[in-house]
Structures are given as C-alpha cells and as structure tokens.
Amino acid sequence: MPLYGMYDSYKFMGLRKHLVDSLRNKGIRDEKVLNAIQKVPRHFFFESSFQKFAYEDKPFAIGAGQTISQPYTVAFQSELLQVKKGDRILEVGTGSGYQACILAEMDTKVFSIERQRSLYDHAVKFLPKMGYTIKLFFGDGYKGLPSYSPFDKILVTAGAPFIPEPLIGQLKVGGILVIPVGSSDVQIMTTITKLSEDTCEKKEHGTFRFVPLLKNRAED
Ligand code: SAH
C-alpha cells in the first residue's frame, strides 16, 4: 500500500472550511454533519500526490478499485440518517473508511462491512490511525450483521438493486435505513423508517450515482 501523508495544515483546514461552506450552499443543514466534515481530514485518505484533490466536491478513485464517495453524497446520506449521539450505526461498504469516520466523529458506535478483501485489509490497518474506534467486518452487506443487531441506523453506500430484507429486520423500531436503490447506473436515494415491528415508511430523495452493491459472496 502507498504511503499516505497524515499531516494536517492550515492550508488543508482552509480548504475544508471552503468545502463545508459549499456543502451548506448546496443545502446541507445538519450542523453535526458539517462539523464532522470540518474535523475529518479527507486528504488522509488520499495518496500524497493526489491530496490536492481531496477537498473538491467529487468522488475519487484511490487505487485497488477503491472509491471515496463525493463529500456532498456523504453529507446528504449522513443528514438523512438523523444521527444522534450514541447511535449504533451499521454501514454497508467500508471502502476508504471516510464515511465511517464522519459517523464516528458524531459520537456514534460504527460497525462497517466490506466485501472486498483488499479494501477490508487496508481499512483495518489504516482506520485505527485516524483515532476512531470503528468495528470492521469482512463479509456480505446484504446479510447485515445479525449478531450485532439491532441498529439505530443503517447506511448503504453502494447502489442496491433492491432493499435487502435482513437490513430492515436489523433496524430498531424508530430506526432509519438510508439506501440508494436501483440497478442501472443511477439510483434513487431512499429512506426506510421503521415505525413498528411490521410497518415501515418509505421516502425518496432524488437520484445519485453509486458503484453497485455486489451480490452473494464476500470476495478474497
Ligand atoms: N463508504 C465508502 C465508499 C464506498 S464505495 C467511503 O466512504 O469511502 C462502495 C463500497 O461498497 C465498495 O468498497 C465496495 O467494495 C463495497 N461493497 C459492494 N458490495 C458490497 C456488499 N455486498 N457488502 C459489503 N460491501 C460491498
């Protein structure tokens, strides 16, 4: 794995402030989310030579088929989760681990699943250096994490062709699932709020583009 430069600086802090202002202008209102984006150095997730791109509001391919989601998408999904201090949150699709750090920065207990071995291995080594306690799992996000359920919130960070039933089963009553749904290259951002053990409310929040949630098995 490449060496990542883990030095923050006034220049990077300034660029983060700029990014936060632009997210506010694009409609993000949750101050907890904006504060977390201000705090977590996104450039730490980039190889040194690409760090200058870290505060553009764009997704970025950072090697090994890995992508870090666009900041606006991270902010939008995080806002839909209505995060509260102490929430137990399951993330499906660890990827770079940036989104998991944003959630952890909001004083939550984060559990994250990744199905690609190389991404999981990298996150296991790298994320402790960020100073957050995030529980990482190598496995299939379609199944969720039954032995750690129920969760207050569940966030899927890949495009799902359908809403996996086990994820709804692993939500607490009052809990929220945020999931981009659709099998083409465009998905509809969807929230499912669990109103009781057998009723859910579904809402849609516009279109986004995610890499696909891959099916069936974890890959070595
Ligand atoms: N949240 C990430 C972005 C993830 S991109 C970040 O902040 O950087 C989507 C990720 O979902 C990819 O890493 C992909 O390997 C993973 N993924 C795809 N299908 C999956 C599945 N069935 N279970 C778990 N992870 C999956």
JSON list of N, CA, C and O and ligand atoms in Angstrom, two decimals, residues 45 60 62 65-70 74 77 91-101 112-116 119 137-143 155-159 210-218, ligand 1:
[
{"chain": "A", "resi": 45, "resn": "PHE", "atom": "N", "xyz": [-7.01, 10.21, 3.36]},
{"chain": "A", "resi": 45, "resn": "PHE", "atom": "CA", "xyz": [-7.48, 9.02, 2.65]},
{"chain": "A", "resi": 45, "resn": "PHE", "atom": "C", "xyz": [-6.92, 8.95, 1.23]},
{"chain": "A", "resi": 45, "resn": "PHE", "atom": "O", "xyz": [-7.27, 8.06, 0.46]},
{"chain": "A", "resi": 60, "resn": "PHE", "atom": "N", "xyz": [-13.55, 10.10, -5.80]},
{"chain": "A", "resi": 60, "resn": "PHE", "atom": "CA", "xyz": [-12.18, 9.92, -6.29]},
{"chain": "A", "resi": 60, "resn": "PHE", "atom": "C", "xyz": [-11.79, 8.45, -6.23]},
{"chain": "A", "resi": 60, "resn": "PHE", "atom": "O", "xyz": [-12.03, 7.78, -5.22]},
{"chain": "A", "resi": 62, "resn": "ILE", "atom": "N", "xyz": [-9.14, 5.82, -5.61]},
{"chain": "A", "resi": 62, "resn": "ILE", "atom": "CA", "xyz": [-7.87, 5.88, -4.89]},
{"chain": "A", "resi": 62, "resn": "ILE", "atom": "C", "xyz": [-7.17, 4.53, -4.85]},
{"chain": "A", "resi": 62, "resn": "ILE", "atom": "O", "xyz": [-6.58, 4.14, -3.85]},
{"chain": "A", "resi": 65, "resn": "GLY", "atom": "N", "xyz": [-9.35, -0.41, -7.08]},
{"chain": "A", "resi": 65, "resn": "GLY", "atom": "CA", "xyz": [-10.78, -0.35, -7.37]},
{"chain": "A", "resi": 65, "resn": "GLY", "atom": "C", "xyz": [-11.56, 0.41, -6.30]},
{"chain": "A", "resi": 65, "resn": "GLY", "atom": "O", "xyz": [-12.78, 0.34, -6.21]},
{"chain": "A", "resi": 66, "resn": "GLN", "atom": "N", "xyz": [-10.82, 1.14, -5.48]},
{"chain": "A", "resi": 66, "resn": "GLN", "atom": "CA", "xyz": [-11.43, 1.80, -4.33]},
{"chain": "A", "resi": 66, "resn": "GLN", "atom": "C", "xyz": [-11.89, 3.21, -4.69]},
{"chain": "A", "resi": 66, "resn": "GLN", "atom": "O", "xyz": [-11.16, 3.93, -5.37]},
{"chain": "A", "resi": 67, "resn": "THR", "atom": "N", "xyz": [-13.08, 3.58, -4.25]},
{"chain": "A", "resi": 67, "resn": "THR", "atom": "CA", "xyz": [-13.51, 4.97, -4.44]},
{"chain": "A", "resi": 67, "resn": "THR", "atom": "C", "xyz": [-13.91, 5.56, -3.11]},
{"chain": "A", "resi": 67, "resn": "THR", "atom": "O", "xyz": [-14.42, 4.87, -2.23]},
{"chain": "A", "resi": 68, "resn": "ILE", "atom": "N", "xyz": [-13.64, 6.83, -2.97]},
{"chain": "A", "resi": 68, "resn": "ILE", "atom": "CA", "xyz": [-14.11, 7.57, -1.80]},
{"chain": "A", "resi": 68, "resn": "ILE", "atom": "C", "xyz": [-15.28, 8.40, -2.31]},
{"chain": "A", "resi": 68, "resn": "ILE", "atom": "O", "xyz": [-15.18, 9.06, -3.34]},
{"chain": "A", "resi": 69, "resn": "SER", "atom": "N", "xyz": [-16.43, 8.31, -1.62]},
{"chain": "A", "resi": 69, "resn": "SER", "atom": "CA", "xyz": [-17.63, 8.98, -2.10]},
{"chain": "A", "resi": 69, "resn": "SER", "atom": "C", "xyz": [-17.44, 10.49, -2.14]},
{"chain": "A", "resi": 69, "resn": "SER", "atom": "O", "xyz": [-16.63, 11.06, -1.41]},
{"chain": "A", "resi": 70, "resn": "GLN", "atom": "N", "xyz": [-18.26, 11.12, -2.99]},
{"chain": "A", "resi": 70, "resn": "GLN", "atom": "CA", "xyz": [-18.27, 12.59, -3.09]},
{"chain": "A", "resi": 70, "resn": "GLN", "atom": "C", "xyz": [-18.70, 13.19, -1.74]},
{"chain": "A", "resi": 70, "resn": "GLN", "atom": "O", "xyz": [-19.65, 12.72, -1.12]},
{"chain": "A", "resi": 74, "resn": "VAL", "atom": "N", "xyz": [-21.75, 12.05, 0.89]},
{"chain": "A", "resi": 74, "resn": "VAL", "atom": "CA", "xyz": [-21.50, 11.67, 2.29]},
{"chain": "A", "resi": 74, "resn": "VAL", "atom": "C", "xyz": [-22.36, 12.55, 3.22]},
{"chain": "A", "resi": 74, "resn": "VAL", "atom": "O", "xyz": [-23.02, 12.05, 4.13]},
{"chain": "A", "resi": 77, "resn": "GLN", "atom": "N", "xyz": [-26.26, 11.73, 2.75]},
{"chain": "A", "resi": 77, "resn": "GLN", "atom": "CA", "xyz": [-26.65, 10.46, 3.39]},
{"chain": "A", "resi": 77, "resn": "GLN", "atom": "C", "xyz": [-26.57, 10.60, 4.91]},
{"chain": "A", "resi": 77, "resn": "GLN", "atom": "O", "xyz": [-27.44, 10.11, 5.63]},
{"chain": "A", "resi": 91, "resn": "GLU", "atom": "N", "xyz": [-22.78, 0.49, 8.69]},
{"chain": "A", "resi": 91, "resn": "GLU", "atom": "CA", "xyz": [-22.51, 0.95, 7.33]},
{"chain": "A", "resi": 91, "resn": "GLU", "atom": "C", "xyz": [-22.23, -0.26, 6.45]},
{"chain": "A", "resi": 91, "resn": "GLU", "atom": "O", "xyz": [-21.45, -1.13, 6.84]},
{"chain": "A", "resi": 92, "resn": "VAL", "atom": "N", "xyz": [-22.83, -0.30, 5.26]},
{"chain": "A", "resi": 92, "resn": "VAL", "atom": "CA", "xyz": [-22.52, -1.35, 4.29]},
{"chain": "A", "resi": 92, "resn": "VAL", "atom": "C", "xyz": [-21.66, -0.72, 3.20]},
{"chain": "A", "resi": 92, "resn": "VAL", "atom": "O", "xyz": [-22.10, 0.23, 2.53]},
{"chain": "A", "resi": 93, "resn": "GLY", "atom": "N", "xyz": [-20.42, -1.21, 3.04]},
{"chain": "A", "resi": 93, "resn": "GLY", "atom": "CA", "xyz": [-19.50, -0.67, 2.03]},
{"chain": "A", "resi": 93, "resn": "GLY", "atom": "C", "xyz": [-18.47, 0.26, 2.67]},
{"chain": "A", "resi": 93, "resn": "GLY", "atom": "O", "xyz": [-18.54, 1.48, 2.52]},
{"chain": "A", "resi": 94, "resn": "THR", "atom": "N", "xyz": [-17.51, -0.32, 3.39]},
{"chain": "A", "resi": 94, "resn": "THR", "atom": "CA", "xyz": [-16.49, 0.48, 4.10]},
{"chain": "A", "resi": 94, "resn": "THR", "atom": "C", "xyz": [-15.67, 1.33, 3.14]},
{"chain": "A", "resi": 94, "resn": "THR", "atom": "O", "xyz": [-15.37, 2.50, 3.44]},
{"chain": "A", "resi": 95, "resn": "GLY", "atom": "N", "xyz": [-15.28, 0.73, 2.01]},
{"chain": "A", "resi": 95, "resn": "GLY", "atom": "CA", "xyz": [-14.45, 1.44, 1.02]},
{"chain": "A", "resi": 95, "resn": "GLY", "atom": "C", "xyz": [-13.22, 2.04, 1.68]},
{"chain": "A", "resi": 95, "resn": "GLY", "atom": "O", "xyz": [-12.45, 1.35, 2.35]},
{"chain": "A", "resi": 96, "resn": "SER", "atom": "N", "xyz": [-13.04, 3.34, 1.54]},
{"chain": "A", "resi": 96, "resn": "SER", "atom": "CA", "xyz": [-11.87, 4.02, 2.11]},
{"chain": "A", "resi": 96, "resn": "SER", "atom": "C", "xyz": [-11.99, 4.17, 3.63]},
{"chain": "A", "resi": 96, "resn": "SER", "atom": "O", "xyz": [-11.00, 4.40, 4.32]},
{"chain": "A", "resi": 97, "resn": "GLY", "atom": "N", "xyz": [-13.22, 4.13, 4.15]},
{"chain": "A", "resi": 97, "resn": "GLY", "atom": "CA", "xyz": [-13.44, 4.35, 5.59]},
{"chain": "A", "resi": 97, "resn": "GLY", "atom": "C", "xyz": [-13.76, 5.81, 5.93]},
{"chain": "A", "resi": 97, "resn": "GLY", "atom": "O", "xyz": [-14.03, 6.13, 7.09]},
{"chain": "A", "resi": 98, "resn": "TYR", "atom": "N", "xyz": [-13.79, 6.68, 4.93]},
{"chain": "A", "resi": 98, "resn": "TYR", "atom": "CA", "xyz": [-14.06, 8.10, 5.21]},
{"chain": "A", "resi": 98, "resn": "TYR", "atom": "C", "xyz": [-15.45, 8.31, 5.81]},
{"chain": "A", "resi": 98, "resn": "TYR", "atom": "O", "xyz": [-15.61, 8.97, 6.85]},
{"chain": "A", "resi": 99, "resn": "GLN", "atom": "N", "xyz": [-16.47, 7.72, 5.17]},
{"chain": "A", "resi": 99, "resn": "GLN", "atom": "CA", "xyz": [-17.84, 7.89, 5.67]},
{"chain": "A", "resi": 99, "resn": "GLN", "atom": "C", "xyz": [-17.96, 7.35, 7.11]},
{"chain": "A", "resi": 99, "resn": "GLN", "atom": "O", "xyz": [-18.61, 7.95, 7.96]},
{"chain": "A", "resi": 100, "resn": "ALA", "atom": "N", "xyz": [-17.30, 6.23, 7.37]},
{"chain": "A", "resi": 100, "resn": "ALA", "atom": "CA", "xyz": [-17.34, 5.64, 8.73]},
{"chain": "A", "resi": 100, "resn": "ALA", "atom": "C", "xyz": [-16.75, 6.63, 9.74]},
{"chain": "A", "resi": 100, "resn": "ALA", "atom": "O", "xyz": [-17.28, 6.78, 10.85]},
{"chain": "A", "resi": 101, "resn": "CYS", "atom": "N", "xyz": [-15.66, 7.31, 9.36]},
{"chain": "A", "resi": 101, "resn": "CYS", "atom": "CA", "xyz": [-15.04, 8.30, 10.26]},
{"chain": "A", "resi": 101, "resn": "CYS", "atom": "C", "xyz": [-15.96, 9.49, 10.50]},
{"chain": "A", "resi": 101, "resn": "CYS", "atom": "O", "xyz": [-16.05, 10.01, 11.61]},
{"chain": "A", "resi": 112, "resn": "SER", "atom": "N", "xyz": [-18.94, -1.46, 10.33]},
{"chain": "A", "resi": 112, "resn": "SER", "atom": "CA", "xyz": [-18.92, -1.32, 8.87]},
{"chain": "A", "resi": 112, "resn": "SER", "atom": "C", "xyz": [-18.49, -2.61, 8.20]},
{"chain": "A", "resi": 112, "resn": "SER", "atom": "O", "xyz": [-17.55, -3.27, 8.64]},
{"chain": "A", "resi": 113, "resn": "ILE", "atom": "N", "xyz": [-19.20, -2.98, 7.13]},
{"chain": "A", "resi": 113, "resn": "ILE", "atom": "CA", "xyz": [-18.92, -4.23, 6.40]},
{"chain": "A", "resi": 113, "resn": "ILE", "atom": "C", "xyz": [-18.37, -3.93, 5.01]},
{"chain": "A", "resi": 113, "resn": "ILE", "atom": "O", "xyz": [-18.90, -3.07, 4.30]},
{"chain": "A", "resi": 114, "resn": "GLU", "atom": "N", "xyz": [-17.34, -4.68, 4.61]},
{"chain": "A", "resi": 114, "resn": "GLU", "atom": "CA", "xyz": [-16.78, -4.56, 3.26]},
{"chain": "A", "resi": 114, "resn": "GLU", "atom": "C", "xyz": [-16.60, -5.96, 2.68]},
{"chain": "A", "resi": 114, "resn": "GLU", "atom": "O", "xyz": [-16.12, -6.86, 3.36]},
{"chain": "A", "resi": 115, "resn": "ARG", "atom": "N", "xyz": [-16.95, -6.14, 1.41]},
{"chain": "A", "resi": 115, "resn": "ARG", "atom": "CA", "xyz": [-16.84, -7.49, 0.83]},
{"chain": "A", "resi": 115, "resn": "ARG", "atom": "C", "xyz": [-15.57, -7.72, 0.03]},
{"chain": "A", "resi": 115, "resn": "ARG", "atom": "O", "xyz": [-15.28, -8.83, -0.37]},
{"chain": "A", "resi": 116, "resn": "GLN", "atom": "N", "xyz": [-14.80, -6.65, -0.24]},
{"chain": "A", "resi": 116, "resn": "GLN", "atom": "CA", "xyz": [-13.54, -6.85, -0.97]},
{"chain": "A", "resi": 116, "resn": "GLN", "atom": "C", "xyz": [-12.40, -6.95, 0.02]},
{"chain": "A", "resi": 116, "resn": "GLN", "atom": "O", "xyz": [-12.14, -6.01, 0.78]},
{"chain": "A", "resi": 119, "resn": "LEU", "atom": "N", "xyz": [-9.71, -4.10, 0.32]},
{"chain": "A", "resi": 119, "resn": "LEU", "atom": "CA", "xyz": [-10.21, -2.86, 0.92]},
{"chain": "A", "resi": 119, "resn": "LEU", "atom": "C", "xyz": [-10.40, -3.04, 2.42]},
{"chain": "A", "resi": 119, "resn": "LEU", "atom": "O", "xyz": [-10.06, -2.17, 3.23]},
{"chain": "A", "resi": 137, "resn": "PHE", "atom": "N", "xyz": [-15.80, -5.34, 9.49]},
{"chain": "A", "resi": 137, "resn": "PHE", "atom": "CA", "xyz": [-16.14, -6.74, 9.21]},
{"chain": "A", "resi": 137, "resn": "PHE", "atom": "C", "xyz": [-15.94, -7.02, 7.73]},
{"chain": "A", "resi": 137, "resn": "PHE", "atom": "O", "xyz": [-16.28, -6.19, 6.89]},
{"chain": "A", "resi": 138, "resn": "PHE", "atom": "N", "xyz": [-15.37, -8.20, 7.45]},
{"chain": "A", "resi": 138, "resn": "PHE", "atom": "CA", "xyz": [-15.25, -8.66, 6.08]},
{"chain": "A", "resi": 138, "resn": "PHE", "atom": "C", "xyz": [-16.45, -9.56, 5.82]},
{"chain": "A", "resi": 138, "resn": "PHE", "atom": "O", "xyz": [-16.60, -10.58, 6.50]},
{"chain": "A", "resi": 139, "resn": "GLY", "atom": "N", "xyz": [-17.33, -9.17, 4.92]},
{"chain": "A", "resi": 139, "resn": "GLY", "atom": "CA", "xyz": [-18.50, -10.01, 4.69]},
{"chain": "A", "resi": 139, "resn": "GLY", "atom": "C", "xyz": [-19.46, -9.39, 3.70]},
{"chain": "A", "resi": 139, "resn": "GLY", "atom": "O", "xyz": [-19.13, -8.41, 3.03]},
{"chain": "A", "resi": 140, "resn": "ASP", "atom": "N", "xyz": [-20.65, -9.98, 3.64]},
{"chain": "A", "resi": 140, "resn": "ASP", "atom": "CA", "xyz": [-21.65, -9.58, 2.66]},
{"chain": "A", "resi": 140, "resn": "ASP", "atom": "C", "xyz": [-22.71, -8.67, 3.29]},
{"chain": "A", "resi": 140, "resn": "ASP", "atom": "O", "xyz": [-23.49, -9.11, 4.13]},
{"chain": "A", "resi": 141, "resn": "GLY", "atom": "N", "xyz": [-22.71, -7.43, 2.83]},
{"chain": "A", "resi": 141, "resn": "GLY", "atom": "CA", "xyz": [-23.62, -6.43, 3.37]},
{"chain": "A", "resi": 141, "resn": "GLY", "atom": "C", "xyz": [-25.09, -6.75, 3.17]},
{"chain": "A", "resi": 141, "resn": "GLY", "atom": "O", "xyz": [-25.94, -6.23, 3.90]},
{"chain": "A", "resi": 142, "resn": "TYR", "atom": "N", "xyz": [-25.43, -7.60, 2.19]},
{"chain": "A", "resi": 142, "resn": "TYR", "atom": "CA", "xyz": [-26.84, -7.98, 2.01]},
{"chain": "A", "resi": 142, "resn": "TYR", "atom": "C", "xyz": [-27.38, -8.67, 3.25]},
{"chain": "A", "resi": 142, "resn": "TYR", "atom": "O", "xyz": [-28.58, -8.65, 3.52]},
{"chain": "A", "resi": 143, "resn": "LYS", "atom": "N", "xyz": [-26.48, -9.31, 4.00]},
{"chain": "A", "resi": 143, "resn": "LYS", "atom": "CA", "xyz": [-26.91, -10.06, 5.18]},
{"chain": "A", "resi": 143, "resn": "LYS", "atom": "C", "xyz": [-26.88, -9.20, 6.44]},
{"chain": "A", "resi": 143, "resn": "LYS", "atom": "O", "xyz": [-27.39, -9.60, 7.48]},
{"chain": "A", "resi": 155, "resn": "LEU", "atom": "N", "xyz": [-26.73, 2.47, 7.00]},
{"chain": "A", "resi": 155, "resn": "LEU", "atom": "CA", "xyz": [-26.38, 3.26, 5.83]},
{"chain": "A", "resi": 155, "resn": "LEU", "atom": "C", "xyz": [-25.74, 2.36, 4.78]},
{"chain": "A", "resi": 155, "resn": "LEU", "atom": "O", "xyz": [-24.74, 1.70, 5.07]},
{"chain": "A", "resi": 156, "resn": "VAL", "atom": "N", "xyz": [-26.32, 2.33, 3.59]},
{"chain": "A", "resi": 156, "resn": "VAL", "atom": "CA", "xyz": [-25.73, 1.55, 2.50]},
{"chain": "A", "resi": 156, "resn": "VAL", "atom": "C", "xyz": [-25.05, 2.54, 1.54]},
{"chain": "A", "resi": 156, "resn": "VAL", "atom": "O", "xyz": [-25.68, 3.50, 1.09]},
{"chain": "A", "resi": 157, "resn": "THR", "atom": "N", "xyz": [-23.76, 2.31, 1.26]},
{"chain": "A", "resi": 157, "resn": "THR", "atom": "CA", "xyz": [-23.01, 3.28, 0.45]},
{"chain": "A", "resi": 157, "resn": "THR", "atom": "C", "xyz": [-22.68, 2.73, -0.94]},
{"chain": "A", "resi": 157, "resn": "THR", "atom": "O", "xyz": [-21.72, 3.17, -1.57]},
{"chain": "A", "resi": 158, "resn": "ALA", "atom": "N", "xyz": [-23.47, 1.77, -1.40]},
{"chain": "A", "resi": 158, "resn": "ALA", "atom": "CA", "xyz": [-23.36, 1.27, -2.78]},
{"chain": "A", "resi": 158, "resn": "ALA", "atom": "C", "xyz": [-24.79, 1.13, -3.31]},
{"chain": "A", "resi": 158, "resn": "ALA", "atom": "O", "xyz": [-25.74, 1.02, -2.54]},
{"chain": "A", "resi": 159, "resn": "GLY", "atom": "N", "xyz": [-24.93, 1.17, -4.66]},
{"chain": "A", "resi": 159, "resn": "GLY", "atom": "CA", "xyz": [-26.26, 1.12, -5.27]},
{"chain": "A", "resi": 159, "resn": "GLY", "atom": "C", "xyz": [-26.86, -0.28, -5.18]},
{"chain": "A", "resi": 159, "resn": "GLY", "atom": "O", "xyz": [-26.30, -1.23, -5.71]},
{"chain": "A", "resi": 210, "resn": "PHE", "atom": "N", "xyz": [-23.94, 5.57, -7.62]},
{"chain": "A", "resi": 210, "resn": "PHE", "atom": "CA", "xyz": [-23.06, 4.79, -6.75]},
{"chain": "A", "resi": 210, "resn": "PHE", "atom": "C", "xyz": [-22.47, 3.62, -7.52]},
{"chain": "A", "resi": 210, "resn": "PHE", "atom": "O", "xyz": [-23.05, 3.16, -8.50]},
{"chain": "A", "resi": 211, "resn": "VAL", "atom": "N", "xyz": [-21.35, 3.08, -7.03]},
{"chain": "A", "resi": 211, "resn": "VAL", "atom": "CA", "xyz": [-20.89, 1.79, -7.55]},
{"chain": "A", "resi": 211, "resn": "VAL", "atom": "C", "xyz": [-21.87, 0.74, -7.04]},
{"chain": "A", "resi": 211, "resn": "VAL", "atom": "O", "xyz": [-22.51, 0.94, -6.00]},
{"chain": "A", "resi": 212, "resn": "PRO", "atom": "N", "xyz": [-22.05, -0.37, -7.77]},
{"chain": "A", "resi": 212, "resn": "PRO", "atom": "CA", "xyz": [-23.09, -1.33, -7.38]},
{"chain": "A", "resi": 212, "resn": "PRO", "atom": "C", "xyz": [-22.78, -2.11, -6.10]},
{"chain": "A", "resi": 212, "resn": "PRO", "atom": "O", "xyz": [-21.61, -2.41, -5.82]},
{"chain": "A", "resi": 213, "resn": "LEU", "atom": "N", "xyz": [-23.83, -2.39, -5.36]},
{"chain": "A", "resi": 213, "resn": "LEU", "atom": "CA", "xyz": [-23.74, -3.33, -4.24]},
{"chain": "A", "resi": 213, "resn": "LEU", "atom": "C", "xyz": [-23.69, -4.72, -4.88]},
{"chain": "A", "resi": 213, "resn": "LEU", "atom": "O", "xyz": [-24.60, -5.11, -5.60]},
{"chain": "A", "resi": 214, "resn": "LEU", "atom": "N", "xyz": [-22.58, -5.42, -4.65]},
{"chain": "A", "resi": 214, "resn": "LEU", "atom": "CA", "xyz": [-22.37, -6.69, -5.33]},
{"chain": "A", "resi": 214, "resn": "LEU", "atom": "C", "xyz": [-22.98, -7.83, -4.52]},
{"chain": "A", "resi": 214, "resn": "LEU", "atom": "O", "xyz": [-23.03, -7.78, -3.30]},
{"chain": "A", "resi": 215, "resn": "LYS", "atom": "N", "xyz": [-23.42, -8.84, -5.28]},
{"chain": "A", "resi": 215, "resn": "LYS", "atom": "CA", "xyz": [-24.26, -9.85, -4.63]},
{"chain": "A", "resi": 215, "resn": "LYS", "atom": "C", "xyz": [-23.53, -11.05, -4.08]},
{"chain": "A", "resi": 215, "resn": "LYS", "atom": "O", "xyz": [-22.44, -11.40, -4.48]},
{"chain": "A", "resi": 216, "resn": "ASN", "atom": "N", "xyz": [-24.19, -11.69, -3.15]},
{"chain": "A", "resi": 216, "resn": "ASN", "atom": "CA", "xyz": [-23.99, -13.06, -2.70]},
{"chain": "A", "resi": 216, "resn": "ASN", "atom": "C", "xyz": [-22.79, -13.39, -1.84]},
{"chain": "A", "resi": 216, "resn": "ASN", "atom": "O", "xyz": [-22.93, -13.90, -0.76]},
{"chain": "A", "resi": 217, "resn": "ARG", "atom": "N", "xyz": [-21.56, -13.14, -2.33]},
{"chain": "A", "resi": 217, "resn": "ARG", "atom": "CA", "xyz": [-20.49, -13.68, -1.52]},
{"chain": "A", "resi": 217, "resn": "ARG", "atom": "C", "xyz": [-19.40, -12.65, -1.31]},
{"chain": "A", "resi": 217, "resn": "ARG", "atom": "O", "xyz": [-19.19, -11.77, -2.14]},
{"chain": "A", "resi": 218, "resn": "ALA", "atom": "N", "xyz": [-18.73, -12.80, -0.19]},
{"chain": "A", "resi": 218, "resn": "ALA", "atom": "CA", "xyz": [-17.55, -11.97, 0.05]},
{"chain": "A", "resi": 218, "resn": "ALA", "atom": "C", "xyz": [-16.44, -12.53, -0.83]},
{"chain": "A", "resi": 218, "resn": "ALA", "atom": "O", "xyz": [-16.36, -13.71, -1.10]},
{"chain": "B", "resi": 1, "resn": "SAH", "atom": "N1", "xyz": [-18.31, 4.37, 2.16]},
{"chain": "B", "resi": 1, "resn": "SAH", "atom": "C1", "xyz": [-17.15, 4.40, 1.29]},
{"chain": "B", "resi": 1, "resn": "SAH", "atom": "C2", "xyz": [-17.50, 4.41, -0.19]},
{"chain": "B", "resi": 1, "resn": "SAH", "atom": "C3", "xyz": [-17.80, 3.07, -0.61]},
{"chain": "B", "resi": 1, "resn": "SAH", "atom": "S1", "xyz": [-17.93, 2.67, -2.30]},
{"chain": "B", "resi": 1, "resn": "SAH", "atom": "C4", "xyz": [-16.23, 5.55, 1.59]},
{"chain": "B", "resi": 1, "resn": "SAH", "atom": "O1", "xyz": [-16.55, 6.39, 2.44]},
{"chain": "B", "resi": 1, "resn": "SAH", "atom": "O2", "xyz": [-15.16, 5.59, 1.01]},
{"chain": "B", "resi": 1, "resn": "SAH", "atom": "C5", "xyz": [-18.91, 1.18, -2.05]},
{"chain": "B", "resi": 1, "resn": "SAH", "atom": "C6", "xyz": [-18.20, 0.05, -1.34]},
{"chain": "B", "resi": 1, "resn": "SAH", "atom": "O3", "xyz": [-19.14, -1.00, -1.15]},
{"chain": "B", "resi": 1, "resn": "SAH", "atom": "C7", "xyz": [-17.03, -0.55, -2.12]},
{"chain": "B", "resi": 1, "resn": "SAH", "atom": "O4", "xyz": [-15.90, -0.54, -1.30]},
{"chain": "B", "resi": 1, "resn": "SAH", "atom": "C8", "xyz": [-17.50, -1.97, -2.40]},
{"chain": "B", "resi": 1, "resn": "SAH", "atom": "O5", "xyz": [-16.44, -2.91, -2.40]},
{"chain": "B", "resi": 1, "resn": "SAH", "atom": "C9", "xyz": [-18.46, -2.23, -1.26]},
{"chain": "B", "resi": 1, "resn": "SAH", "atom": "N2", "xyz": [-19.45, -3.28, -1.49]},
{"chain": "B", "resi": 1, "resn": "SAH", "atom": "C10", "xyz": [-20.05, -3.64, -2.65]},
{"chain": "B", "resi": 1, "resn": "SAH", "atom": "N3", "xyz": [-20.93, -4.65, -2.46]},
{"chain": "B", "resi": 1, "resn": "SAH", "atom": "C11", "xyz": [-20.87, -4.97, -1.14]},
{"chain": "B", "resi": 1, "resn": "SAH", "atom": "C12", "xyz": [-21.54, -5.95, -0.31]},
{"chain": "B", "resi": 1, "resn": "SAH", "atom": "N4", "xyz": [-22.44, -6.82, -0.81]},
{"chain": "B", "resi": 1, "resn": "SAH", "atom": "N5", "xyz": [-21.23, -5.98, 1.00]},
{"chain": "B", "resi": 1, "resn": "SAH", "atom": "C13", "xyz": [-20.33, -5.12, 1.54]},
{"chain": "B", "resi": 1, "resn": "SAH", "atom": "N6", "xyz": [-19.67, -4.17, 0.82]},
{"chain": "B", "resi": 1, "resn": "SAH", "atom": "C14", "xyz": [-19.93, -4.09, -0.51]}
]
